[in-house]
GROMACS .gro file of C-alpha atoms in nm:
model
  367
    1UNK     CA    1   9.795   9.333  12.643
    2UNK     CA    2   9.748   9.564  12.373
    3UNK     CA    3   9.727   9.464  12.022
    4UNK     CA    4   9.940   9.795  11.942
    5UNK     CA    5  10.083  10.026  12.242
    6UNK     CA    6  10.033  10.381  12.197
    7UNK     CA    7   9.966  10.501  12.552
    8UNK     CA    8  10.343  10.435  12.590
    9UNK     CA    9  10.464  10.614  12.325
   10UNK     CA   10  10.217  10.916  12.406
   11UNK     CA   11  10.402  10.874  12.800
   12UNK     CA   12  10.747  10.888  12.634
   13UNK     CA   13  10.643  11.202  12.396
   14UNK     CA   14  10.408  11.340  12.613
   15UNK     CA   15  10.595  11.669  12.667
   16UNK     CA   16  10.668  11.761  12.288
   17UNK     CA   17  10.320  11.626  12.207
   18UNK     CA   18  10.151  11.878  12.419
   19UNK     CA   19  10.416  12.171  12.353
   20UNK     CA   20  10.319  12.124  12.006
   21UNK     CA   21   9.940  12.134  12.023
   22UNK     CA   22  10.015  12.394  12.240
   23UNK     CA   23  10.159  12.610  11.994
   24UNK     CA   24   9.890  12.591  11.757
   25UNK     CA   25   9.587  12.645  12.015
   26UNK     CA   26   9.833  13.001  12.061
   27UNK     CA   27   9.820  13.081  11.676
   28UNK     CA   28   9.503  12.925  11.606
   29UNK     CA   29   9.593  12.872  11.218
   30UNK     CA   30   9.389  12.504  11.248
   31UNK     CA   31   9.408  12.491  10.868
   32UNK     CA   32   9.734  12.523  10.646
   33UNK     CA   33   9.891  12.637  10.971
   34UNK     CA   34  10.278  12.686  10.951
   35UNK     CA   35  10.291  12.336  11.114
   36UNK     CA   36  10.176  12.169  10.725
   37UNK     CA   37  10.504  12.322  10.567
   38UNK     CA   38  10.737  12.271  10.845
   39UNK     CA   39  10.585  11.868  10.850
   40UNK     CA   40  10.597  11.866  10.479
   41UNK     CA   41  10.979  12.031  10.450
   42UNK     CA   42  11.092  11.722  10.746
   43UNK     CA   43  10.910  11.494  10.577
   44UNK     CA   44  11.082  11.543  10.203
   45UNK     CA   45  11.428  11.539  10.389
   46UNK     CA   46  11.363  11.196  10.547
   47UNK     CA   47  11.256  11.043  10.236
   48UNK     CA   48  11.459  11.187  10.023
   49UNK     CA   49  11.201  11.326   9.791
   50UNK     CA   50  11.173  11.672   9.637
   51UNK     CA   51  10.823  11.757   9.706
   52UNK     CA   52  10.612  11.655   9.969
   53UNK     CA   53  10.180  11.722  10.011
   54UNK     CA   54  10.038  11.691  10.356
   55UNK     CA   55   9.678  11.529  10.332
   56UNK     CA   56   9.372  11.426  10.495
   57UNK     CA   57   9.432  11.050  10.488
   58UNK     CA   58   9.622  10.791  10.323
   59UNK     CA   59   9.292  10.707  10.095
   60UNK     CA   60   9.295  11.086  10.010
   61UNK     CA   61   9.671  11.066   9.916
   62UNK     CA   62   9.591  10.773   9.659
   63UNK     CA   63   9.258  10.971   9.502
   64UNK     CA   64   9.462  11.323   9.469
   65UNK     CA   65   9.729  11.146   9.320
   66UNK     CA   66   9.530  10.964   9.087
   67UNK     CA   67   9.380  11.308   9.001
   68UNK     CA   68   9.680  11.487   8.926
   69UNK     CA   69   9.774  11.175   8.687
   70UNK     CA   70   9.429  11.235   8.491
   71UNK     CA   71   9.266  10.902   8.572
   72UNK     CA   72   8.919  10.887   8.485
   73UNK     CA   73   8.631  10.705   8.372
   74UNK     CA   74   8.683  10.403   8.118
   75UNK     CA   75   9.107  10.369   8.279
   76UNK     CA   76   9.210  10.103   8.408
   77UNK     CA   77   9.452  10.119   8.682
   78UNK     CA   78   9.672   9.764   8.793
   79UNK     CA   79   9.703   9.688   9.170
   80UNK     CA   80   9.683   9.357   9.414
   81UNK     CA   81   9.374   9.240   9.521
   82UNK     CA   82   9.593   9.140   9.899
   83UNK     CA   83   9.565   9.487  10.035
   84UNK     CA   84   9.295   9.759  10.240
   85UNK     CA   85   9.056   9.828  10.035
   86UNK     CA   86   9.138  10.186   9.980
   87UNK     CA   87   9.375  10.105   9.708
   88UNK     CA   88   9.121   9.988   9.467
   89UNK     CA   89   8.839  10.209   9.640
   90UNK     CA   90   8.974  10.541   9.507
   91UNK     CA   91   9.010  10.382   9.148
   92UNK     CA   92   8.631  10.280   9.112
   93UNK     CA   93   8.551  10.656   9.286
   94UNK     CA   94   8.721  10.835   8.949
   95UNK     CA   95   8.533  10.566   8.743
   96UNK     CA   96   8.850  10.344   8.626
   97UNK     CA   97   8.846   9.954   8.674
   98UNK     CA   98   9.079   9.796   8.870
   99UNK     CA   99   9.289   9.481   8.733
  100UNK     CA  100   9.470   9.273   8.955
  101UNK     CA  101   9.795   9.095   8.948
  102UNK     CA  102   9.868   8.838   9.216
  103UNK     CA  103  10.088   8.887   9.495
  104UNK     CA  104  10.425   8.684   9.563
  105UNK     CA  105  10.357   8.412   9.832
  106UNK     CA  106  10.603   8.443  10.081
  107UNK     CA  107  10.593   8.817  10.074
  108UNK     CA  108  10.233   8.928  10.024
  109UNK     CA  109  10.318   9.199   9.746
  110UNK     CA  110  10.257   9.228   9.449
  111UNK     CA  111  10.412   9.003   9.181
  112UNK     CA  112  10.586   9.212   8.932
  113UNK     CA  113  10.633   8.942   8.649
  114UNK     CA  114  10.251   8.865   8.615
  115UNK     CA  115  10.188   9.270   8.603
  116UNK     CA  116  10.291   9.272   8.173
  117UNK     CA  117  10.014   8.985   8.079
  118UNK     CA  118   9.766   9.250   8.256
  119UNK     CA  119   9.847   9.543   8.084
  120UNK     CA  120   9.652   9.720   7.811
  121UNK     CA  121   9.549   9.980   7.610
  122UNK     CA  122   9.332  10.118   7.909
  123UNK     CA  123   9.606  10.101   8.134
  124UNK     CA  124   9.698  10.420   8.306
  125UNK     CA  125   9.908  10.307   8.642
  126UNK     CA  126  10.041  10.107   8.852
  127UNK     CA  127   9.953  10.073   9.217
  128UNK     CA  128  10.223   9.856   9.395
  129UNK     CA  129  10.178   9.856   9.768
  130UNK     CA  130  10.408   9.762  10.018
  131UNK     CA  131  10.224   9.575  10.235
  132UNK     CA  132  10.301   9.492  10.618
  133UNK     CA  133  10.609   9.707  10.637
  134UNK     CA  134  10.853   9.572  10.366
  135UNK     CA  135  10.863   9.794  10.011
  136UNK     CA  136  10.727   9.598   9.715
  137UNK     CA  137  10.994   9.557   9.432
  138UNK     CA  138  10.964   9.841   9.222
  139UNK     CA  139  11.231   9.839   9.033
  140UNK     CA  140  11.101   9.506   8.864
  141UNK     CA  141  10.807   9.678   8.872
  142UNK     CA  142  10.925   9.990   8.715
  143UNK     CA  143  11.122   9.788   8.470
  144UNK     CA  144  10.747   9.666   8.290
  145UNK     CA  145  10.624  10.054   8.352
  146UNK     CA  146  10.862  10.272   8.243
  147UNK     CA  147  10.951  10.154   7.860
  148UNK     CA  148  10.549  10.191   7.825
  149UNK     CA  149  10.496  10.530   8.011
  150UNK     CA  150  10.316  10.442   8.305
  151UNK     CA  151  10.347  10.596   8.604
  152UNK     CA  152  10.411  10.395   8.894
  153UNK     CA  153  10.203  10.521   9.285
  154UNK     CA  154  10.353  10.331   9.537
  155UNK     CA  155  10.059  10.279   9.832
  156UNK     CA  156  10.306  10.294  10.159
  157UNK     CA  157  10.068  10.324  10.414
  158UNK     CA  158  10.222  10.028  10.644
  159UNK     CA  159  10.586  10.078  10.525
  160UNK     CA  160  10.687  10.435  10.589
  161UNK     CA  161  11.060  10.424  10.749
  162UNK     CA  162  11.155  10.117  10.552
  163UNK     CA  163  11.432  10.089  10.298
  164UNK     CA  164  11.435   9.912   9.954
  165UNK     CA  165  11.793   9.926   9.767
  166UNK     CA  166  11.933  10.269   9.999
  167UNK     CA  167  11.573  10.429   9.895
  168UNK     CA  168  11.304  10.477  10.125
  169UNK     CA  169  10.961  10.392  10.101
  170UNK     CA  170  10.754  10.660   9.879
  171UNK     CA  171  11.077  10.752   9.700
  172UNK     CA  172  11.075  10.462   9.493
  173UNK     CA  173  10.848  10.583   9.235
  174UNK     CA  174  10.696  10.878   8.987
  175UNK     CA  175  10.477  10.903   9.391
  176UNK     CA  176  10.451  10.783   9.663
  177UNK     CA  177  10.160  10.771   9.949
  178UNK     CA  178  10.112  10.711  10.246
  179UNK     CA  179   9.913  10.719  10.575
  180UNK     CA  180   9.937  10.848  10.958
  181UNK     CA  181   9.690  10.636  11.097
  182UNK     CA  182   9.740  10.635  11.463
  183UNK     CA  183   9.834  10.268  11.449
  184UNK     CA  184  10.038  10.330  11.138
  185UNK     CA  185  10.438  10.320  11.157
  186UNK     CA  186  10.461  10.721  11.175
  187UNK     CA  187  10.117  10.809  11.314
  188UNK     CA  188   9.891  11.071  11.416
  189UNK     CA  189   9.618  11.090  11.668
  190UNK     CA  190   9.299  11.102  11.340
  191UNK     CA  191   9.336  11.090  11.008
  192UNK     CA  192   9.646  11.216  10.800
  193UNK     CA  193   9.841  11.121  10.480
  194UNK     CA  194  10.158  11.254  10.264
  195UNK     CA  195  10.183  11.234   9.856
  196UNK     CA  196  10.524  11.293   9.795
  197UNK     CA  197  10.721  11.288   9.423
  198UNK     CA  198  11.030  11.478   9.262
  199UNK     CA  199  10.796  11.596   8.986
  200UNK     CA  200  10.739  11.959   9.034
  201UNK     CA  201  10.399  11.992   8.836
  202UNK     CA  202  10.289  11.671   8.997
  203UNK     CA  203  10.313  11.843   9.284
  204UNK     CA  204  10.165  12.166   9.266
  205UNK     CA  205   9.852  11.983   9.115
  206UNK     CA  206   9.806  11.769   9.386
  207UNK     CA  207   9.877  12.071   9.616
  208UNK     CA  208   9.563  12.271   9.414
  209UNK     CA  209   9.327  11.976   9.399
  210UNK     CA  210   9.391  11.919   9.790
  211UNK     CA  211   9.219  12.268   9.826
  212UNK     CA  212   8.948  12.236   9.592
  213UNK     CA  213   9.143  12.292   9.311
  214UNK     CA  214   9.241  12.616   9.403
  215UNK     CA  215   9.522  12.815   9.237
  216UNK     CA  216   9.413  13.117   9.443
  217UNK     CA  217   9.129  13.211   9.721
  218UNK     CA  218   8.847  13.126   9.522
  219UNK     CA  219   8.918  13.059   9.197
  220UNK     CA  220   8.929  12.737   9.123
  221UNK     CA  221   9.148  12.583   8.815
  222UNK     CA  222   9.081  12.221   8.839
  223UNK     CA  223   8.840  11.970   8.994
  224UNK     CA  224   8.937  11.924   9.338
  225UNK     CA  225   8.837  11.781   9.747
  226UNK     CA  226   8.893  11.919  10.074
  227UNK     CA  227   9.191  11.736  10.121
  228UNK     CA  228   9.408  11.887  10.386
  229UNK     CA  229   9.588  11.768  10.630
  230UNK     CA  230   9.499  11.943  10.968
  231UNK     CA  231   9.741  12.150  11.157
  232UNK     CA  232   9.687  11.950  11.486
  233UNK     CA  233   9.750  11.659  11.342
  234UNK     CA  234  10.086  11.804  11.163
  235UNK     CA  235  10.181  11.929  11.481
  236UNK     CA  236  10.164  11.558  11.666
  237UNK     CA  237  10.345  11.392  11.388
  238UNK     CA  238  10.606  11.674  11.436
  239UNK     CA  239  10.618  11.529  11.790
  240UNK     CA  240  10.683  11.193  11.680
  241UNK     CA  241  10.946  11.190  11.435
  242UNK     CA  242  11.131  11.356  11.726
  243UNK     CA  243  11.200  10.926  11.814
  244UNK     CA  244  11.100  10.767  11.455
  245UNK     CA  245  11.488  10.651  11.376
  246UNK     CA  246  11.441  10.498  11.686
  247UNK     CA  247  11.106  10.312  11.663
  248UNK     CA  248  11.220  10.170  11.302
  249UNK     CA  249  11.514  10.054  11.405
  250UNK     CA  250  11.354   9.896  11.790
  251UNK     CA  251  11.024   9.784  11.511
  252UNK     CA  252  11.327   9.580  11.306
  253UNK     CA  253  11.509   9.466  11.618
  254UNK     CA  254  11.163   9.308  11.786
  255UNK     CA  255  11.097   9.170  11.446
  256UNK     CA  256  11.416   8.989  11.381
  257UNK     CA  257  11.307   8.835  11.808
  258UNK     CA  258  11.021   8.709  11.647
  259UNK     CA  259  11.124   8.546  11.321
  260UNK     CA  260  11.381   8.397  11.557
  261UNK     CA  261  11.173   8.238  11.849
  262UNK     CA  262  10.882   8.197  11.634
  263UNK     CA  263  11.106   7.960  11.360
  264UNK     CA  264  11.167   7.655  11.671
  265UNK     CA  265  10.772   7.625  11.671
  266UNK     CA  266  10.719   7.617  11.305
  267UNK     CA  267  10.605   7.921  11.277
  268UNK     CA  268  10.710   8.108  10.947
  269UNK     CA  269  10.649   8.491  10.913
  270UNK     CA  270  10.600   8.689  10.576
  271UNK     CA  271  10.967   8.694  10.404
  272UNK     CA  272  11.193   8.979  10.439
  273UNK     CA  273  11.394   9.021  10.131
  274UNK     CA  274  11.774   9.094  10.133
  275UNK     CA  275  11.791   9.401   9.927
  276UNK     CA  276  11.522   9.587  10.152
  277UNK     CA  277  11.410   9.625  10.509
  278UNK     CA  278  11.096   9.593  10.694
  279UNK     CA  279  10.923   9.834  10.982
  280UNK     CA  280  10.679   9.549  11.069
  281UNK     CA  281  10.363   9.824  11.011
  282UNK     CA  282  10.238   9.436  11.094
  283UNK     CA  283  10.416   9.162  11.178
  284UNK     CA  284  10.242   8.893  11.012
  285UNK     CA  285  10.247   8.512  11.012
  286UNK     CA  286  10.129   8.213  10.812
  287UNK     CA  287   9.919   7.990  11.039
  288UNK     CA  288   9.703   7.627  10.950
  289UNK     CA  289   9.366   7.604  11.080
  290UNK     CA  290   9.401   8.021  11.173
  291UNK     CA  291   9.064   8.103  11.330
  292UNK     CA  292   9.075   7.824  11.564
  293UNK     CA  293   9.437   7.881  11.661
  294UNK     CA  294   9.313   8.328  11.729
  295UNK     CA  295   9.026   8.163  11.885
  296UNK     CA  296   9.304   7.987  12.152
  297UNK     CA  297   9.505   8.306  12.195
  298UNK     CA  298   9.194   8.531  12.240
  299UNK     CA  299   9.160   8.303  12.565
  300UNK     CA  300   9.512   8.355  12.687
  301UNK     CA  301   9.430   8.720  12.655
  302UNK     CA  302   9.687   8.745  12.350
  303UNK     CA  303   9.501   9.018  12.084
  304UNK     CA  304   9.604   8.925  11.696
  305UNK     CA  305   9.420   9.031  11.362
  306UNK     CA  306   9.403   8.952  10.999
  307UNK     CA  307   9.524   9.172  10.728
  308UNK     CA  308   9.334   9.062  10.561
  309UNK     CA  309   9.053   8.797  10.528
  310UNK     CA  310   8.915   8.857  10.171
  311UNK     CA  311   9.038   8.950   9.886
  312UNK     CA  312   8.934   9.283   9.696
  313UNK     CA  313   8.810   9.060   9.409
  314UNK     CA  314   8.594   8.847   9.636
  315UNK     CA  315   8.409   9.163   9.833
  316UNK     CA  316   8.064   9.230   9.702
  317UNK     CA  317   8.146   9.596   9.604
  318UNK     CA  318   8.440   9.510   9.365
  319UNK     CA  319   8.421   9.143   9.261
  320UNK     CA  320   8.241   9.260   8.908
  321UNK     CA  321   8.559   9.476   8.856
  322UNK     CA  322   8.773   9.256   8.708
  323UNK     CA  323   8.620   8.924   8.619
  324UNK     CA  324   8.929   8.762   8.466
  325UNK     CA  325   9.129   8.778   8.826
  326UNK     CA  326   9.303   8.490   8.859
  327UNK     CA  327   9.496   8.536   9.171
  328UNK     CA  328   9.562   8.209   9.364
  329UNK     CA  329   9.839   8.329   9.592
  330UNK     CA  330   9.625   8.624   9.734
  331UNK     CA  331   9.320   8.414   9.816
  332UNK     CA  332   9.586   8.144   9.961
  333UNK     CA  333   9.716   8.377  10.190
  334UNK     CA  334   9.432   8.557  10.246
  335UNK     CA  335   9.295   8.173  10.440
  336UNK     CA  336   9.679   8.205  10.646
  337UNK     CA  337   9.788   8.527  10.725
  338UNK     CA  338   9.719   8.644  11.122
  339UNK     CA  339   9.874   9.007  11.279
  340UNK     CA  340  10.081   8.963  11.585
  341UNK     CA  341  10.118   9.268  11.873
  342UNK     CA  342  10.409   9.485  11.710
  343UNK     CA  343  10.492   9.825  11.820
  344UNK     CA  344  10.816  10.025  11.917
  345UNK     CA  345  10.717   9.980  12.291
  346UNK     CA  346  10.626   9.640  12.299
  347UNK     CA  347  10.797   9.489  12.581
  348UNK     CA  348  11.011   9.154  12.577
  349UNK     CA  349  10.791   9.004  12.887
  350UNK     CA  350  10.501   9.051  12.592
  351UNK     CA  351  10.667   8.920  12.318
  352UNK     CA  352  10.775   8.652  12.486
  353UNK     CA  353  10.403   8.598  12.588
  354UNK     CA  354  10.246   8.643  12.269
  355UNK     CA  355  10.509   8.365  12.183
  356UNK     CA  356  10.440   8.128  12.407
  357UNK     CA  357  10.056   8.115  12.371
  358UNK     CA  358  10.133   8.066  12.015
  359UNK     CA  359  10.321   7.769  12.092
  360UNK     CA  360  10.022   7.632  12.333
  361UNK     CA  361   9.742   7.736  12.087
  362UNK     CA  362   9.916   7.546  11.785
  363UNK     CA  363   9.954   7.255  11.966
  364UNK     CA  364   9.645   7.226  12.138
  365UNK     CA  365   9.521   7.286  11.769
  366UNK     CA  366   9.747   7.017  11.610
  367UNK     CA  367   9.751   6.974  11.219
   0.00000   0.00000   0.00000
């Protein structure tokens, strides 16, 4: 069993998948080909926003856009500590400090009534991120932002597809990011990202300092990276949102199996709110005494992970950041939290294994 199943969805696409790299091996524009705007034009319809900027990764959509805000040395920027560390990586990289707010318990994101006691004079954004598939609440969020000026960056890298009040994820804010990750919601097969934003200089900065801050061929108008997003990898995304209403809506449907089967053993998943909707970029439970209970699946051949295991403020590369964290709920769930097999093509005879072995292992386990 496979923790996530992409050689079925490659099987299902693998016509349009190769038709598409096929076209661009024809043209051979492997940089800015005229796959980037096509991707970037479907991409702004789904979501809904006016502008969206193809890039290299989903950590190079969070620095660019943290760029075009004018983030720099001596900012501070506020985030959760319960996330990849990306989020607060590309904040120390432009020499700001991240602070960090706790995260809600039963959902994992970030608490937006502890974000005003963290805000200061320093403070430049706001980093929500919508963590496992399910949009943080941003307009609480926003509520504590806007009156004070500070732009909000939603960080959807596991929630792209979902829905939060009619809006989708990376609409929600001033930007939104996120990543194409092969084992992402919406992925390719490397590295890939999207910024997207209604705010029209916004975007053309972020479209310059993805070039190397280029307003034209060689002259260069602003600090920038080599931030693009290839053309191959535009091209295979292209394939794949040929089926995405389909994989949200099978990701939602094998997620709802879970949280059903999963409740007559005890087994309680993150919480789904009412006004939003999930994709499951991991469907994540809270499990006692987790390492020995992976340690039991791992035997019954039943592949899980944590996301994840330590906190940002507890790693040895960002722990000095902000020394007045107190953040109980992340480092709670940090100790609980374990990934279950989730994909579109996960089959029922696998779910209903990967449910059953839970059952054994927890038992076997006890309390």
């Amino acid at each position: 069993m496979r923790f996530i199943d992409l050689h079925s969805q490659y099987d299902a696409l693998r016509t349009s998948i190769h038709s598409r790299i096929d076209q661009v091996l024809a043209h051979g524009q492997y940089i800015m080909g005229p796959e980037v705007v096509e991707l970037e034009g479907r991409l702004a319809n789904f979501t809904g926003a006016n502008h969206c900027i193809t890039v290299a990764s989903g950590t190079e959509a969070l620095l660019i856009s943290l760029m075009a805000l004018g983030i720099g040395p001596g900012d501070e920027v506020i985030t959760t500590p319960f996330t990849f560390v990306a989020t607060a990586e590309v904040i120390v990289l432009l020499g700001a400090r991240p602070i960090f707010v706790d995260v809600e318990s039963d959902t994992c994101n970030i608490d937006p009534d502890q974000i005003a006691r963290r805000i200061g004079p320093k403070t430049k954004a706001i980093v929500p991120v919508s963590l496992y598939g399910q949009i943080a609440n941003m307009d609480e969020v926003a509520a504590v932002a806007q009156p004070l000026g500070i732009p909000v960056i939603e960080d959807g890298a596991q929630s792209f597809g979902a829905l939060y009040r009619g809006r989708r994820s990376c609409a929600t804010s001033l930007v939104g990011c996120t990543s194409f990750f092969p084992s992402k919601p919406l992925g390719c097969y490397g590295d890939g990202g999207a910024i997207f934003t209604d705010d029209p200089d916004l975007a053309h900065a972020m479209r310059e300092i993805r070039t190397h801050g280029q307003s034209d061929r060689y002259y260069h108008t602003r600090v920038g990276v080599g931030g693009r997003m290839d053309t191959l990898q535009c091209a295979v995304v292209l394939a794949k949102l040929e089926r995405f209403d389909w994989e949200i809506e099978r990701r939602q449907f094998l997620g709802q199996y879970y949280s059903e089967r999963l409740s007559g053993i005890g087994v309680s998943p993150v919480t789904v709110r009412s006004d939003r909707t999930c994709v499951w970029g991991q469907y994540t439970v809270f499990i006692k005494h987790r390492d020995r209970v992976r340690e039991k699946l791992q035997a019954m051949g039943v592949p899980t992970a944590v996301h994840y295991p330590r906190p940002l403020h507890r790693q040895p590369a960002y722990e000095k950041c902000d020394p007045h964290a107190w953040v109980p709920n992340s480092e709670e769930v940090a100790s609980m939290v374990m990934s279950l097999p989730m994909g579109a093509d996960l089959s029922r005879e696998d779910q209903n294994r990967v449910i059953d072995a839970l059952s054994i292992a927890i038992e076997e386990v006890g309390e």
